[in-house]
Amino acid sequence: MHPRIPSPAILRQTPSKLPEAVEAALACAREHEDLGAYLTLLEERAREQAAQVVARVNAGERLPLAGYLVAVKDNIAIKDVPLTCGSKILDHHPSVFTATAVERLERAGAVIIGKTNLDEFAMGSSTENSALKQTLHPRDISRVPGGSSGGSAVALAIGSCHAALGSETGGSVRQPAAFCGVCGLKPTYGRISRYGLVAFGSSLDQIAPFASTCEELYPVLCAMSGADPRDATSASAPVPSSQKLTEPDRKLRIGVLRDYLEHESLAPDIASASRDAIERLRSDGHELIDLHLPVLSYSIPVYYIVATAEASSNLARFDGVRYGFRHPEADELSQVYDLSRGGGFGPEVRRRIMMGTYVLSAGYYDAYYNTALKVRRVIADALLDALSRVDVILTPTTPSTAFKIGEKVDDPVAMYLSDVFTVPANLAGVPALSVPWSDDSNGLPIGLQLIGKSFEEEFLLRSGMILERLRPTT
Amino acid sequence: MNTNYELIAGLEIHAQLSTSTKAFCRCPNRYGAEPNTLVCPVCLGAPGALPVLSKEVVKQATKLALAIGAEIHLHSRFDRKNYFYPDLPKGYQISQFNHPFATGGELHIAVGTSVRPIRITRAHIEEDAGKSMHLADGSTVVDMNRCGVPLIEIVSEPDFREPEEAGAYLTSMRELLRFIGVCDGNMEEGSLRCDANVSVRLRGESELRERTEMKNLNSIRSVERAIRAEMQRQIQAYESGGEISRQTLQWDDQSGKLTPMRAKEGSNDYRYFPEPDLPWLEITEADIDCERELLPTLPAARRKRYREEYGLHEEAVYLLASDRAISDYFETLLVDGRAPAIAAAWVQGDVQRILNENAWDFTEFPVSAARLGGVIDAVEQGRISRNAGRDLLRRMMTDTRSADEMISAEGMEQLSDATALRGIVRELLERFPSELAKYREGKTKMIGFFMGQIMQATKGQADPNSSREILMNELDHSN
C-alpha cells in the first residue's frame, strides 16, 4: 500500500511536506488505476502548484486551503486541460478558461491533482455511462461507485486527495458519497458559481464538494462560495466564515420524512440504519418530528422533465461545427449535425436529449414542461414549508447501497430511482448533505442525508458532525 | 394592381444597440473588425461559459421604449429560442418570448400630407447571431464577431395599408433610433434590419388571410418594393383561384424577386423555454425616470415647435429635426435670441452646402454654434455683408478664431458711412460717363453694373443697402 497522505491540517502546519504529499497522492492514484477514478492526472501541473503554494506560505500568505489536494470532476473547466465530460463528442478538447470554483480553490492554496471520471455529461447514477472509462467501487470491484460524480468519490475514498469536486443536478454527489462512504454536500443553488461547469440542467446544477469529514469539507465550501460576476445566477448571500467547525451549541429539531423511511424501494439494512440513527439522535437529546410530504413522490418525473428539457438545449452546442468530434463521413450540414451528434453522444445522453426535445415540443409543452414547472414549485414550497418548522430534515441518502455493475443499465427508470431521495433538494434549491453512517450486511457504506435551509450550509455541516459523532463504530 | 384588395402588412425591425460591449459578455460591439477577432468563451458558447446581461443594453432598450411610448415591464424574462445553424454557436438564441421588455407604443408616420400613428406590438431584447458567408466555391464560412451583439426587436401591428407606409415607418424609426443614440441605423452594415409580414384581403373583409414573411429587406426602398411584389403575387394567386401558404420568402434586391427560403434545420418549432442562466430582468421606476430625464426632445415635438412657434417652412422643419446633432446645433444658435428663420437659413443653406462639398457628416463640421452665431450677428448688425459673412464661415474651416476676432484683425468691417460711400459713387459716375448715359436712356440694369463697381472699389466691404440707396439717389439727382 502507498503511504497515506498526511491530513490537510498537518500539511498546513508543515507546508514543506506538500511536494512529498503530492507525489504520494499521484502514486496512490496510479496504484489504483484499475478503479478508473481519474481520466487525467495533472502531474506536472500539481507539482508546480505545490511549489507555488509552499512559496506563497513562506512569503507569509495565509491560505485557508494550503495543504488540500483536490480532484476535480471532468465536467469542470481548467484552462489548457482537456475537458471531456466523459464523452467522445468533446474529443479531449482543452478548455480555454478555468472555472471560477477552481480558480478560487487555487487562490486559497489548494492543489488540483487530476480530473475524474463521470457519467457522460453527468447523466447517470453509476458512472457506467462514461464513454471513456469504467469506474469501480473501491470496496467491491463488481459494483458501481454511484454517479454521476463516481470518479471523484472513488478518488477521495482511496485516499488520493483530501477533497474532490463533483457536480449535482439530482444527487450526483450525495449518491456516490453514500455509496463510497464519504461526505458530499450539495450547496444551495447559487452558492457556488457555475461558471466553468458544463451545463446539464442549468436551473438545478451546482458544483458540489466531497471530503472525508464535515470539518474537512467546510473550508473547501467556503473558498468556493460567493457571488461571481460571470454567473448571473450566483447568489450574493453572505459567505460562511472559515473558522473551525463545531457542533451546534444547542439541541436540534430534526424532521424525519416518514414517506422515505417507509418507501417501497428502501433496502432493509438502510431502513434499520435510519431507525438506529433516529434512536441515537433522540438519546442525544434532539427532538425528532415526523414529516409527511406526499407531493415529493412526484420529484423524479418532474426532475426528468425539467432536467432533460434544459439538457436538450444545453447540449445543442456540441454540433461538430466548431470543436470536438465531427463524423468523418459528414459532407453536408445536416450530416454534420446528425452523424456527429448521433455518433458522438452515448445512448443515455441521446435518450435525454430526445426526452427533453419532446417535452418542449409544440403540442406537448403544456402537458409536460409547463406542468412540471408548476409541480416543481409545489414540491419546493412543501419542502421549504417543512424546513421552516425544523432545523434540518433527515432521510436516507439512497434507497440501496452500491449496486452491481450492469444491474440497472437496461432499466433506465430503475436507474433514475436511485436518486429518489436526493432530487427534491435540487428541485427546491436547498442545500443537502450526505454523511456516512454505517455499513450494510455486505460491508457496503450506508449514507444518511440532512437537508437544510437555503444558504445555511454551515449549520448543515455542523449538524452533520452530530451524525459523525453518533455513528456506530465498526 | 387589382384595387379590390387591400394590403395588411406589419414590420419587424431588428436594431443593433449602440453599446460598447456585446449583450452578454465583455467583447467589444464593433462592426468591421477582422473576422472572429471579437470573440470570447461566452459569445462562442464554449462549454461551461455563462451569459451575464450588460446594464448598458437595458439603458438603451429603456430609451427606445420611452421614445415610442411603450409600457416598460418592470419584470421581463429571457427565453431560449432553439435551432441549429452554424452561425449560432450555442444552438439557441437568447431572446424574450413570453415576457418581453416592453409592449405597446406607437410611431407617427407622414405619407403625403397626412400624419398617422402606427401601433407597436412589442419591443424585446435579444442577441444577434454570427454571419454566414457563402463563398464562390460553394463553401460557407462564419464570422462570429456579431454573435451576442445586442438587438432590440420592434414588432409593429399589421397597420400598413400601402407599401409606402411601411417605408415611411422604417424611415421614421431609423431617424428616431439615431436621434436617441440607440442604433446607428446603418442598413448596409446590417445594424438595422427589417422583416415584413404581408397578407392581402378583399376590401370590406374583416378576417385576416394567411400571411407570408419576407426577410432580408436591407433598405427602405427594398421594403417597399418587396411588399409591393408580394402583394401582387398574393392577389394574382387569389384571382387565379389559388391559395397562399404560410412561408418565409427571401427578397433579392437585384432581380426584384422573392424566393422561398430553405427552412431552418428541422421544423419551425423553436421550443422556447425560460433561459435558466439569467434571472428575471428587473428594472425600477427610478431607472426608467433616470433614462427619461436623459432623453432628448424627440423629432416630432421639435418639428411641431419649428413649424408652429418658429414658423419655418416644411423643408427646414424636416431637415432641422431629423438629426440630433444638427437639431441641437440649430437650437443652440437660437439661445442668444437670434431669429429662427435666419438661423435656419444659415444651417440649411451655407452649413449644409459645406457638408455636401466635403462629403462630411455633421459631426465633422468644425465650426461651433458659438462661432457661426458670431458670423450671423455681424451680418445682422450690418457690420459685414451677407457675402462677407459667407466667406468668413468658409474661412473658419481652417481658422479657429471667432468671427469678431477675424473681422477686426482683417479690417472687414463693412463700409456704411454715407459720406464716404457718396464720394465713391460720384467718382464712379464720372469714370463711366457712357454707362451713366445708358441708364439715363432707360437701361435700369446699369444699376447692377454700378453696384458691382462699388463692391470692387471697396473690396466687397460696402454695405449693399446703403450703397444702393446712395447710388439711386445720385443716379436720379445728379447731372
PDB file of C-alpha atoms in Angstrom, chain B residues 58 73-76 279-284 287:
ATOM      1  CA  VAL B  58     -31.104  47.757 -20.550  1.00  0.00           C
ATOM      2  CA  HIS B  73     -42.336  45.924 -17.840  1.00  0.00           C
ATOM      3  CA  LEU B  74     -40.575  46.079 -14.509  1.00  0.00           C
ATOM      4  CA  HIS B  75     -40.071  42.319 -14.714  1.00  0.00           C
ATOM      5  CA  SER B  76     -39.182  40.772 -18.033  1.00  0.00           C
ATOM      6  CA  PRO B 279     -32.515  35.788 -13.662  1.00  0.00           C
ATOM      7  CA  TRP B 280     -35.594  37.893 -14.364  1.00  0.00           C
ATOM      8  CA  LEU B 281     -34.644  41.284 -15.755  1.00  0.00           C
ATOM      9  CA  GLU B 282     -35.750  43.675 -13.019  1.00  0.00           C
ATOM     10  CA  ILE B 283     -35.958  47.394 -13.662  1.00  0.00           C
ATOM     11  CA  THR B 284     -37.261  50.074 -11.309  1.00  0.00           C
ATOM     12  CA  ASP B 287     -34.179  53.531 -13.505  1.00  0.00           C
TER      13      ASP B 287
END
